[in-house]
Amino acid sequence: MKEIIVRSRAREDMLDITREIQDVIAAERWKKGAVLVFCAHTTAAVTINENADANVCRDMLHGLSRISPRLAEFLHDEGNSDAHIKSSLVGASEIIPVENGALSLGTWQGVWFCEFDGPRRRRVLVQWLGA
Amino acid sequence: MKEIIVRSRAREDMLDITREIQDVIAAERWKKGAVLVFCAHTTAAVTINENADANVCRDMLHGLSRISPRLAEFLHDEGNSDAHIKSSLVGASEIIPVENGALSLGTWQGVWFCEFDGPRRRRVLVQWLGA
Amino acid sequence: MKEIIVRSRAREDMLDITREIQDVIAAERWKKGAVLVFCAHTTAAVTINENADANVCRDMLHGLSRISPRLAEFLHDEGNSDAHIKSSLVGASEIIPVENGALSLGTWQGVWFCEFDGPRRRRVLVQWLGA
């Protein structure tokens, strides 16, 4: 198992980690199977989405905050229950097929770390699953 | 890795791909492990849900459009940010346990391709993960 | 493949199944790879979230019911379309890296069974995926 360190820059942020994952696959010489990308935190997530127009990320973070806003009636005293909900909606992990040592992503797909309660230093685990 | 081609029929659509996945498992003689079903697009998704009453899909597509509507303030100029958000909420993939060459689904579970910006021709990757 | 039986106590409920999964890993002597935790039902889900403050679960169930309420216009005659939608939003499964025979979870992470249409007896499948 390998680890990628991510440093988010705002309370809500998205960071493209596709290159970092591909670098791990190359360094480890993984060839055919799938790679598990796992976020080790409860107020962040990992997702796959467009990596061409940066406005997609802006719209996603805006849309997610509209879907899961900070509600006055939340009981958790850290005040970040909106982020815990976003984490479970978007999900802690993604699994991506790997062929010939490369991520089998669609044309517009990238792998994104999603921060919902930053800025913070975060850990993403990368685990190989052979075919 | 195998590929299933899906043709959605409307902007929002759900297509049952359980049979197609089971056919791949049978043709490849995969026996025991899990199968990764991966959507190679950023405005579509794969999910597991009821395959008995077609009204469940209608309600799901209606509910999802209420959760992630097309907002005037979105910046992405393709006008489909609602679909990108739905894609990350529902998720790009599912992994289903396989035993004795058959999907280990619950009684009411089917595997669904979810279209959020169709109609389009779409690719779904099917990757074997041995036990 | 192993199975965990869960008994939910209310229509909406969250049950920490981290210990049960770790017990399966220990009993089966699985060492290095990942474990697939799969919910065999269409009105329930599996997620990873905080296992320290019980208020996080209360806020999550409250927030999810606000995101996917029971709508009068739903067509499915069982009256539980809100639960089907929550199931697809949160997701049927999680995959967790395993190293040295232990779940590689972050400090605050636990694995939760999420009930959205209980109380019921439910099945969670646990499938090993070797590295």
CSV table of C-alpha atoms in Angstrom, one decimal:
chain,number,residue,atom,x,y,z
A,1,MET,CA,0.0,0.0,0.0
A,2,LYS,CA,1.2,3.5,-0.9
A,3,GLU,CA,0.2,6.9,0.4
A,4,ILE,CA,-0.3,10.3,-1.3
A,5,ILE,CA,-0.2,13.4,0.8
A,6,VAL,CA,-2.7,16.2,-0.2
A,7,ARG,CA,-2.8,19.8,1.0
A,8,SER,CA,-6.1,21.4,0.6
A,9,ARG,CA,-6.3,25.2,0.2
A,10,ALA,CA,-9.8,26.2,1.5
A,11,ARG,CA,-12.7,24.8,3.5
A,12,GLU,CA,-14.1,23.4,0.2
A,13,ASP,CA,-11.6,22.4,-2.4
A,14,MET,CA,-11.0,19.8,-5.2
A,15,LEU,CA,-7.5,18.6,-6.1
A,16,ASP,CA,-6.7,16.6,-9.2
A,17,ILE,CA,-4.6,13.5,-8.1
A,18,THR,CA,-4.7,11.6,-11.3
A,19,ARG,CA,-1.0,12.2,-12.0
A,20,GLU,CA,0.0,11.2,-8.5
A,21,ILE,CA,-1.9,7.9,-8.8
A,22,GLN,CA,-0.5,7.2,-12.3
A,23,ASP,CA,3.0,7.9,-10.9
A,24,VAL,CA,2.5,5.3,-8.1
A,25,ILE,CA,1.3,2.7,-10.7
A,26,ALA,CA,4.4,3.3,-12.8
A,27,ALA,CA,6.8,3.2,-9.9
A,28,GLU,CA,5.3,0.0,-8.5
A,29,ARG,CA,5.1,-1.5,-12.0
A,30,TRP,CA,1.5,-2.5,-11.6
A,31,LYS,CA,0.2,-3.7,-15.0
A,32,LYS,CA,-3.3,-5.3,-15.1
A,33,GLY,CA,-6.1,-5.1,-12.5
A,34,ALA,CA,-7.5,-2.2,-10.6
A,35,VAL,CA,-6.3,0.5,-8.1
A,36,LEU,CA,-8.2,1.4,-4.9
A,37,VAL,CA,-7.9,5.1,-4.1
A,38,PHE,CA,-9.0,5.5,-0.5
A,39,CYS,CA,-9.5,8.7,1.6
A,40,ALA,CA,-8.6,8.2,5.2
A,41,HIS,CA,-10.8,11.1,6.5
A,42,THR,CA,-14.4,11.6,7.4
A,43,THR,CA,-14.9,15.1,6.1
A,44,ALA,CA,-13.3,14.6,2.7
A,45,ALA,CA,-13.8,12.3,-0.3
A,46,VAL,CA,-12.5,10.9,-3.5
A,47,THR,CA,-14.4,11.2,-6.8
A,48,ILE,CA,-14.0,10.9,-10.6
A,49,ASN,CA,-15.1,13.8,-12.7
A,50,GLU,CA,-14.2,16.2,-15.5
A,51,ASN,CA,-10.6,17.4,-15.6
A,52,ALA,CA,-10.9,19.8,-18.6
A,53,ASP,CA,-12.9,22.9,-17.4
A,54,ALA,CA,-12.1,24.2,-13.9
A,55,ASN,CA,-15.6,25.6,-13.7
A,56,VAL,CA,-17.0,22.0,-13.3
A,57,CYS,CA,-15.2,21.8,-9.9
A,58,ARG,CA,-16.5,25.3,-8.9
A,59,ASP,CA,-20.0,24.2,-9.9
A,60,MET,CA,-19.7,20.9,-8.0
A,61,LEU,CA,-18.5,22.5,-4.8
A,62,HIS,CA,-21.3,25.1,-5.1
A,63,GLY,CA,-23.9,22.5,-5.9
A,64,LEU,CA,-22.8,20.2,-3.0
A,65,SER,CA,-23.0,23.0,-0.5
A,66,ARG,CA,-26.6,23.7,-1.7
A,67,ILE,CA,-27.4,20.0,-1.3
A,68,SER,CA,-25.8,19.6,2.1
A,69,PRO,CA,-25.7,23.1,3.8
A,70,ARG,CA,-24.5,24.0,7.3
A,71,LEU,CA,-27.8,23.6,9.3
A,72,ALA,CA,-28.5,25.4,12.6
A,73,GLU,CA,-30.1,22.2,14.0
A,74,PHE,CA,-27.1,20.0,13.6
A,75,LEU,CA,-26.0,18.6,17.0
A,76,HIS,CA,-22.3,17.6,16.4
A,77,ASP,CA,-20.3,20.3,18.2
A,78,GLU,CA,-17.5,20.6,15.7
A,79,GLY,CA,-19.9,22.4,13.3
A,80,ASN,CA,-18.9,20.3,10.3
A,81,SER,CA,-21.8,17.9,9.9
A,82,ASP,CA,-22.4,19.3,6.4
A,83,ALA,CA,-18.9,18.0,5.6
A,84,HIS,CA,-19.5,14.5,7.1
A,85,ILE,CA,-22.7,14.2,5.0
A,86,LYS,CA,-20.8,15.3,1.8
A,87,SER,CA,-18.1,12.7,2.6
A,88,SER,CA,-20.7,9.9,2.6
A,89,LEU,CA,-22.6,11.2,-0.5
A,90,VAL,CA,-19.4,11.5,-2.6
A,91,GLY,CA,-17.8,8.5,-1.0
A,92,ALA,CA,-14.5,7.6,0.6
A,93,SER,CA,-13.0,5.8,-2.4
A,94,GLU,CA,-12.8,5.0,-6.1
A,95,ILE,CA,-11.6,1.9,-7.9
A,96,ILE,CA,-10.2,2.4,-11.3
A,97,PRO,CA,-9.4,-0.3,-13.8
A,98,VAL,CA,-5.7,-0.5,-14.9
A,99,GLU,CA,-4.5,-2.0,-18.2
A,100,ASN,CA,-1.0,-2.0,-19.6
A,101,GLY,CA,0.1,-0.1,-16.5
A,102,ALA,CA,-2.2,2.9,-17.2
A,103,LEU,CA,-5.5,4.0,-15.6
A,104,SER,CA,-8.4,3.1,-17.9
A,105,LEU,CA,-10.2,6.4,-17.5
A,106,GLY,CA,-12.6,7.9,-20.0
A,107,THR,CA,-11.5,10.9,-22.2
A,108,TRP,CA,-12.7,13.5,-19.7
A,109,GLN,CA,-12.2,11.7,-16.5
A,110,GLY,CA,-9.8,12.6,-13.7
A,111,VAL,CA,-9.5,11.4,-10.1
A,112,TRP,CA,-10.2,14.2,-7.6
A,113,PHE,CA,-9.6,14.6,-3.9
A,114,CYS,CA,-12.5,16.5,-2.4
A,115,GLU,CA,-12.0,18.6,0.7
A,116,PHE,CA,-15.1,19.6,2.7
A,117,ASP,CA,-13.6,20.9,5.9
A,118,GLY,CA,-10.1,22.3,5.1
A,119,PRO,CA,-7.6,23.6,4.7
A,120,ARG,CA,-5.8,20.6,6.0
A,121,ARG,CA,-3.1,18.0,5.3
A,122,ARG,CA,-4.7,14.8,4.1
A,123,ARG,CA,-3.8,11.2,3.4
A,124,VAL,CA,-4.9,9.2,0.4
A,125,LEU,CA,-4.1,5.5,0.4
A,126,VAL,CA,-3.4,3.7,-2.9
A,127,GLN,CA,-3.9,-0.1,-2.8
A,128,TRP,CA,-3.3,-2.5,-5.7
A,129,LEU,CA,-5.9,-5.1,-6.6
A,130,GLY,CA,-4.5,-7.6,-9.2
A,131,ALA,CA,-6.7,-9.1,-11.9
B,1,MET,CA,-11.1,-6.0,-19.3
B,2,LYS,CA,-14.4,-6.2,-21.2
B,3,GLU,CA,-16.6,-3.4,-22.4
B,4,ILE,CA,-20.4,-3.0,-22.6
B,5,ILE,CA,-21.9,-0.4,-24.9
B,6,VAL,CA,-25.1,1.3,-23.6
B,7,ARG,CA,-27.4,3.6,-25.6
B,8,SER,CA,-29.5,6.0,-23.5
B,9,ARG,CA,-32.8,7.2,-24.7
B,10,ALA,CA,-33.3,10.5,-23.0
B,11,ARG,CA,-31.5,13.3,-21.1
B,12,GLU,CA,-32.1,11.3,-17.9
B,13,ASP,CA,-32.4,7.6,-18.2
B,14,MET,CA,-31.7,4.3,-16.3
B,15,LEU,CA,-30.8,1.1,-18.1
B,16,ASP,CA,-30.6,-2.3,-16.4
B,17,ILE,CA,-27.3,-3.9,-17.3
B,18,THR,CA,-27.4,-6.8,-14.9
B,19,ARG,CA,-27.8,-9.4,-17.7
B,20,GLU,CA,-25.0,-7.9,-19.8
B,21,ILE,CA,-22.6,-8.2,-16.8
B,22,GLN,CA,-23.7,-11.7,-16.0
B,23,ASP,CA,-23.1,-12.6,-19.7
B,24,VAL,CA,-19.5,-11.3,-19.5
B,25,ILE,CA,-18.9,-13.3,-16.3
B,26,ALA,CA,-20.2,-16.5,-18.0
B,27,ALA,CA,-18.3,-15.9,-21.3
B,28,GLU,CA,-15.0,-15.3,-19.4
B,29,ARG,CA,-15.7,-18.1,-16.9
B,30,TRP,CA,-15.0,-16.0,-13.9
B,31,LYS,CA,-15.9,-18.0,-10.8
B,32,LYS,CA,-15.1,-16.5,-7.4
B,33,GLY,CA,-14.1,-12.9,-6.6
B,34,ALA,CA,-15.7,-9.6,-7.6
B,35,VAL,CA,-16.5,-7.7,-10.7
B,36,LEU,CA,-15.8,-3.9,-11.1
B,37,VAL,CA,-18.4,-2.2,-13.3
B,38,PHE,CA,-17.0,1.2,-14.3
B,39,CYS,CA,-18.6,4.1,-16.2
B,40,ALA,CA,-16.1,5.9,-18.4
B,41,HIS,CA,-18.1,9.2,-18.5
B,42,THR,CA,-18.4,12.2,-16.2
B,43,THR,CA,-22.2,12.9,-16.7
B,44,ALA,CA,-23.4,9.3,-16.1
B,45,ALA,CA,-23.0,6.8,-13.3
B,46,VAL,CA,-23.5,3.1,-12.3
B,47,THR,CA,-25.7,2.1,-9.3
B,48,ILE,CA,-27.4,-0.9,-7.7
B,49,ASN,CA,-31.1,-0.6,-7.0
B,50,GLU,CA,-34.5,-2.3,-7.4
B,51,ASN,CA,-35.2,-4.1,-10.7
B,52,ALA,CA,-38.8,-5.1,-10.0
B,53,ASP,CA,-41.0,-2.0,-10.2
B,54,ALA,CA,-40.1,0.5,-13.0
B,55,ASN,CA,-41.6,3.3,-10.9
B,56,VAL,CA,-38.5,3.1,-8.7
B,57,CYS,CA,-36.4,4.4,-11.6
B,58,ARG,CA,-38.9,7.1,-12.4
B,59,ASP,CA,-38.9,8.2,-8.8
B,60,MET,CA,-35.1,8.1,-8.6
B,61,LEU,CA,-34.6,10.2,-11.7
B,62,HIS,CA,-37.2,12.7,-10.4
B,63,GLY,CA,-35.7,12.8,-6.9
B,64,LEU,CA,-32.1,13.2,-8.2
B,65,SER,CA,-33.2,16.1,-10.4
B,66,ARG,CA,-34.8,17.8,-7.4
B,67,ILE,CA,-31.6,17.2,-5.4
B,68,SER,CA,-29.3,18.5,-8.2
B,69,PRO,CA,-31.3,20.8,-10.4
B,70,ARG,CA,-30.0,22.9,-13.3
B,71,LEU,CA,-29.0,26.1,-11.6
B,72,ALA,CA,-28.8,29.5,-13.3
B,73,GLU,CA,-25.6,30.4,-11.4
B,74,PHE,CA,-23.6,27.4,-12.7
B,75,LEU,CA,-20.5,28.6,-14.6
B,76,HIS,CA,-19.6,25.6,-16.8
B,77,ASP,CA,-20.7,26.6,-20.3
B,78,GLU,CA,-21.9,23.2,-21.4
B,79,GLY,CA,-24.9,23.7,-19.1
B,80,ASN,CA,-24.7,20.2,-17.7
B,81,SER,CA,-23.2,20.8,-14.2
B,82,ASP,CA,-26.3,19.3,-12.7
B,83,ALA,CA,-25.3,16.0,-14.5
B,84,HIS,CA,-21.6,16.2,-13.3
B,85,ILE,CA,-22.9,16.6,-9.7
B,86,LYS,CA,-25.3,13.6,-10.1
B,87,SER,CA,-22.4,11.6,-11.5
B,88,SER,CA,-20.3,12.1,-8.4
B,89,LEU,CA,-23.2,11.6,-6.0
B,90,VAL,CA,-24.3,8.3,-7.5
B,91,GLY,CA,-20.7,7.3,-8.4
B,92,ALA,CA,-18.8,6.1,-11.4
B,93,SER,CA,-18.6,2.4,-10.4
B,94,GLU,CA,-20.0,-0.5,-8.4
B,95,ILE,CA,-18.2,-3.7,-7.3
B,96,ILE,CA,-20.3,-6.8,-6.9
B,97,PRO,CA,-19.2,-10.1,-5.3
B,98,VAL,CA,-19.2,-13.1,-7.5
B,99,GLU,CA,-19.6,-16.7,-6.3
B,100,ASN,CA,-19.9,-19.9,-8.4
B,101,GLY,CA,-19.8,-17.7,-11.5
B,102,ALA,CA,-22.9,-15.6,-10.6
B,103,LEU,CA,-23.4,-12.1,-9.2
B,104,SER,CA,-24.1,-12.2,-5.5
B,105,LEU,CA,-26.9,-9.7,-5.6
B,106,GLY,CA,-29.8,-9.4,-3.1
B,107,THR,CA,-33.3,-10.5,-4.2
B,108,TRP,CA,-34.4,-7.1,-5.5
B,109,GLN,CA,-31.0,-5.8,-6.7
B,110,GLY,CA,-30.1,-5.0,-10.3
B,111,VAL,CA,-27.1,-3.1,-11.7
B,112,TRP,CA,-28.1,0.1,-13.5
B,113,PHE,CA,-26.5,2.5,-15.9
B,114,CYS,CA,-27.6,6.0,-15.0
B,115,GLU,CA,-27.6,8.6,-17.8
B,116,PHE,CA,-27.8,12.3,-16.7
B,117,ASP,CA,-26.9,14.1,-20.0
B,118,GLY,CA,-28.2,11.9,-22.9
B,119,PRO,CA,-29.3,10.5,-25.1
B,120,ARG,CA,-25.8,9.2,-25.9
B,121,ARG,CA,-23.8,6.1,-26.7
B,122,ARG,CA,-21.8,5.2,-23.6
B,123,ARG,CA,-19.0,2.8,-22.5
B,124,VAL,CA,-19.1,0.7,-19.4
B,125,LEU,CA,-15.9,-1.2,-18.5
B,126,VAL,CA,-16.1,-4.6,-16.7
B,127,GLN,CA,-12.9,-5.7,-14.9
B,128,TRP,CA,-12.4,-8.9,-13.0
B,129,LEU,CA,-11.0,-8.9,-9.5
B,130,GLY,CA,-10.1,-12.4,-8.4
B,131,ALA,CA,-10.5,-13.5,-4.7
C,1,MET,CA,-17.6,-14.9,1.0
C,2,LYS,CA,-18.8,-14.3,4.5
C,3,GLU,CA,-22.0,-12.7,5.7
C,4,ILE,CA,-22.9,-10.4,8.6
C,5,ILE,CA,-26.5,-10.1,9.8
C,6,VAL,CA,-27.6,-6.7,11.0
C,7,ARG,CA,-30.8,-5.8,12.8
C,8,SER,CA,-31.8,-2.2,12.4
C,9,ARG,CA,-33.9,-0.6,15.2
C,10,ALA,CA,-35.9,2.2,13.4
C,11,ARG,CA,-36.9,3.4,9.9
C,12,GLU,CA,-33.6,5.3,9.7
C,13,ASP,CA,-30.7,3.9,11.6
C,14,MET,CA,-26.9,3.6,11.5
C,15,LEU,CA,-25.0,0.6,12.9
C,16,ASP,CA,-21.3,0.5,13.4
C,17,ILE,CA,-20.1,-2.8,11.8
C,18,THR,CA,-16.3,-2.1,12.0
C,19,ARG,CA,-15.8,-4.7,14.7
C,20,GLU,CA,-17.8,-7.4,12.8
C,21,ILE,CA,-15.7,-6.9,9.7
C,22,GLN,CA,-12.4,-6.9,11.6
C,23,ASP,CA,-13.6,-10.2,13.2
C,24,VAL,CA,-14.2,-11.8,9.8
C,25,ILE,CA,-10.7,-10.7,8.6
C,26,ALA,CA,-9.1,-12.2,11.7
C,27,ALA,CA,-11.1,-15.5,11.5
C,28,GLU,CA,-10.3,-15.9,7.8
C,29,ARG,CA,-6.6,-14.9,8.3
C,30,TRP,CA,-6.8,-12.4,5.5
C,31,LYS,CA,-3.6,-10.4,5.5
C,32,LYS,CA,-2.9,-7.9,2.7
C,33,GLY,CA,-5.3,-6.6,0.1
C,34,ALA,CA,-8.8,-5.1,0.5
C,35,VAL,CA,-12.2,-6.2,1.8
C,36,LEU,CA,-15.5,-5.5,-0.1
C,37,VAL,CA,-18.4,-4.8,2.3
C,38,PHE,CA,-21.6,-5.2,0.2
C,39,CYS,CA,-25.2,-4.4,1.3
C,40,ALA,CA,-27.6,-6.9,-0.4
C,41,HIS,CA,-30.6,-4.5,-0.1
C,42,THR,CA,-32.0,-1.6,-2.1
C,43,THR,CA,-33.3,0.6,0.7
C,44,ALA,CA,-30.1,0.5,2.8
C,45,ALA,CA,-26.4,1.3,2.3
C,46,VAL,CA,-22.9,1.0,3.6
C,47,THR,CA,-20.7,4.0,4.3
C,48,ILE,CA,-17.5,5.1,6.1
C,49,ASN,CA,-17.8,7.9,8.5
C,50,GLU,CA,-16.9,9.1,12.1
C,51,ASN,CA,-17.3,6.6,14.9
C,52,ALA,CA,-16.4,9.0,17.8
C,53,ASP,CA,-19.4,11.3,18.4
C,54,ALA,CA,-22.9,9.7,18.0
C,55,ASN,CA,-24.3,13.1,17.0
C,56,VAL,CA,-22.6,12.7,13.6
C,57,CYS,CA,-24.9,9.8,12.8
C,58,ARG,CA,-28.0,11.7,14.1
C,59,ASP,CA,-27.0,14.7,11.9
C,60,MET,CA,-26.3,12.5,8.9
C,61,LEU,CA,-29.7,10.8,9.1
C,62,HIS,CA,-31.4,14.2,9.6
C,63,GLY,CA,-29.4,15.7,6.7
C,64,LEU,CA,-30.1,12.8,4.4
C,65,SER,CA,-33.8,13.0,5.0
C,66,ARG,CA,-33.8,16.6,4.2
C,67,ILE,CA,-31.8,15.9,0.9
C,68,SER,CA,-34.1,13.0,-0.1
C,69,PRO,CA,-37.6,13.5,1.6
C,70,ARG,CA,-40.7,11.4,1.2
C,71,LEU,CA,-42.4,13.2,-1.8
C,72,ALA,CA,-46.1,13.1,-2.5
C,73,GLU,CA,-45.5,12.8,-6.2
C,74,PHE,CA,-43.5,9.5,-6.0
C,75,LEU,CA,-45.1,6.7,-8.0
C,76,HIS,CA,-43.7,3.6,-6.4
C,77,ASP,CA,-46.5,2.2,-4.3
C,78,GLU,CA,-44.4,0.9,-1.4
C,79,GLY,CA,-43.9,4.5,-0.3
C,80,ASN,CA,-40.2,4.1,0.2
C,81,SER,CA,-38.7,5.8,-2.9
C,82,ASP,CA,-36.9,8.3,-0.6
C,83,ALA,CA,-35.0,5.2,0.8
C,84,HIS,CA,-34.2,3.9,-2.7
C,85,ILE,CA,-32.7,7.3,-3.5
C,86,LYS,CA,-30.7,7.4,-0.3
C,87,SER,CA,-29.4,3.9,-1.0
C,88,SER,CA,-28.0,5.0,-4.4
C,89,LEU,CA,-26.6,8.3,-3.0
C,90,VAL,CA,-24.7,6.6,-0.1
C,91,GLY,CA,-23.9,3.5,-2.1
C,92,ALA,CA,-24.3,-0.3,-1.7
C,93,SER,CA,-20.7,-1.0,-0.8
C,94,GLU,CA,-17.3,0.2,0.5
C,95,ILE,CA,-13.9,-1.3,-0.1
C,96,ILE,CA,-11.3,-0.9,2.6
C,97,PRO,CA,-7.6,-1.5,2.3
C,98,VAL,CA,-6.2,-4.3,4.6
C,99,GLU,CA,-2.6,-4.5,5.8
C,100,ASN,CA,-1.1,-6.9,8.3
C,101,GLY,CA,-4.6,-8.4,8.8
C,102,ALA,CA,-6.1,-5.1,9.9
C,103,LEU,CA,-8.5,-2.5,8.3
C,104,SER,CA,-6.4,0.5,7.1
C,105,LEU,CA,-9.0,3.1,8.3
C,106,GLY,CA,-8.2,6.7,9.3
C,107,THR,CA,-8.2,7.7,13.0
C,108,TRP,CA,-11.9,8.7,13.0
C,109,GLN,CA,-13.2,6.3,10.4
C,110,GLY,CA,-15.7,3.4,11.1
C,111,VAL,CA,-17.7,1.3,8.7
C,112,TRP,CA,-21.5,1.9,9.0
C,113,PHE,CA,-24.6,0.0,7.9
C,114,CYS,CA,-27.2,2.6,7.0
C,115,GLU,CA,-30.9,1.6,7.3
C,116,PHE,CA,-33.4,3.8,5.4
C,117,ASP,CA,-36.5,1.7,5.5
C,118,GLY,CA,-36.4,-0.4,8.7
C,119,PRO,CA,-36.6,-1.8,11.2
C,120,ARG,CA,-35.5,-5.0,9.4
C,121,ARG,CA,-33.1,-7.9,9.5
C,122,ARG,CA,-30.4,-7.2,6.8
C,123,ARG,CA,-27.5,-9.1,5.1
C,124,VAL,CA,-24.1,-7.6,4.5
C,125,LEU,CA,-21.6,-9.6,2.4
C,126,VAL,CA,-17.9,-9.5,3.1
C,127,GLN,CA,-15.7,-10.5,0.2
C,128,TRP,CA,-11.9,-10.7,0.2
C,129,LEU,CA,-9.9,-9.2,-2.6
C,130,GLY,CA,-6.2,-10.2,-2.4
C,131,ALA,CA,-3.4,-7.8,-3.3
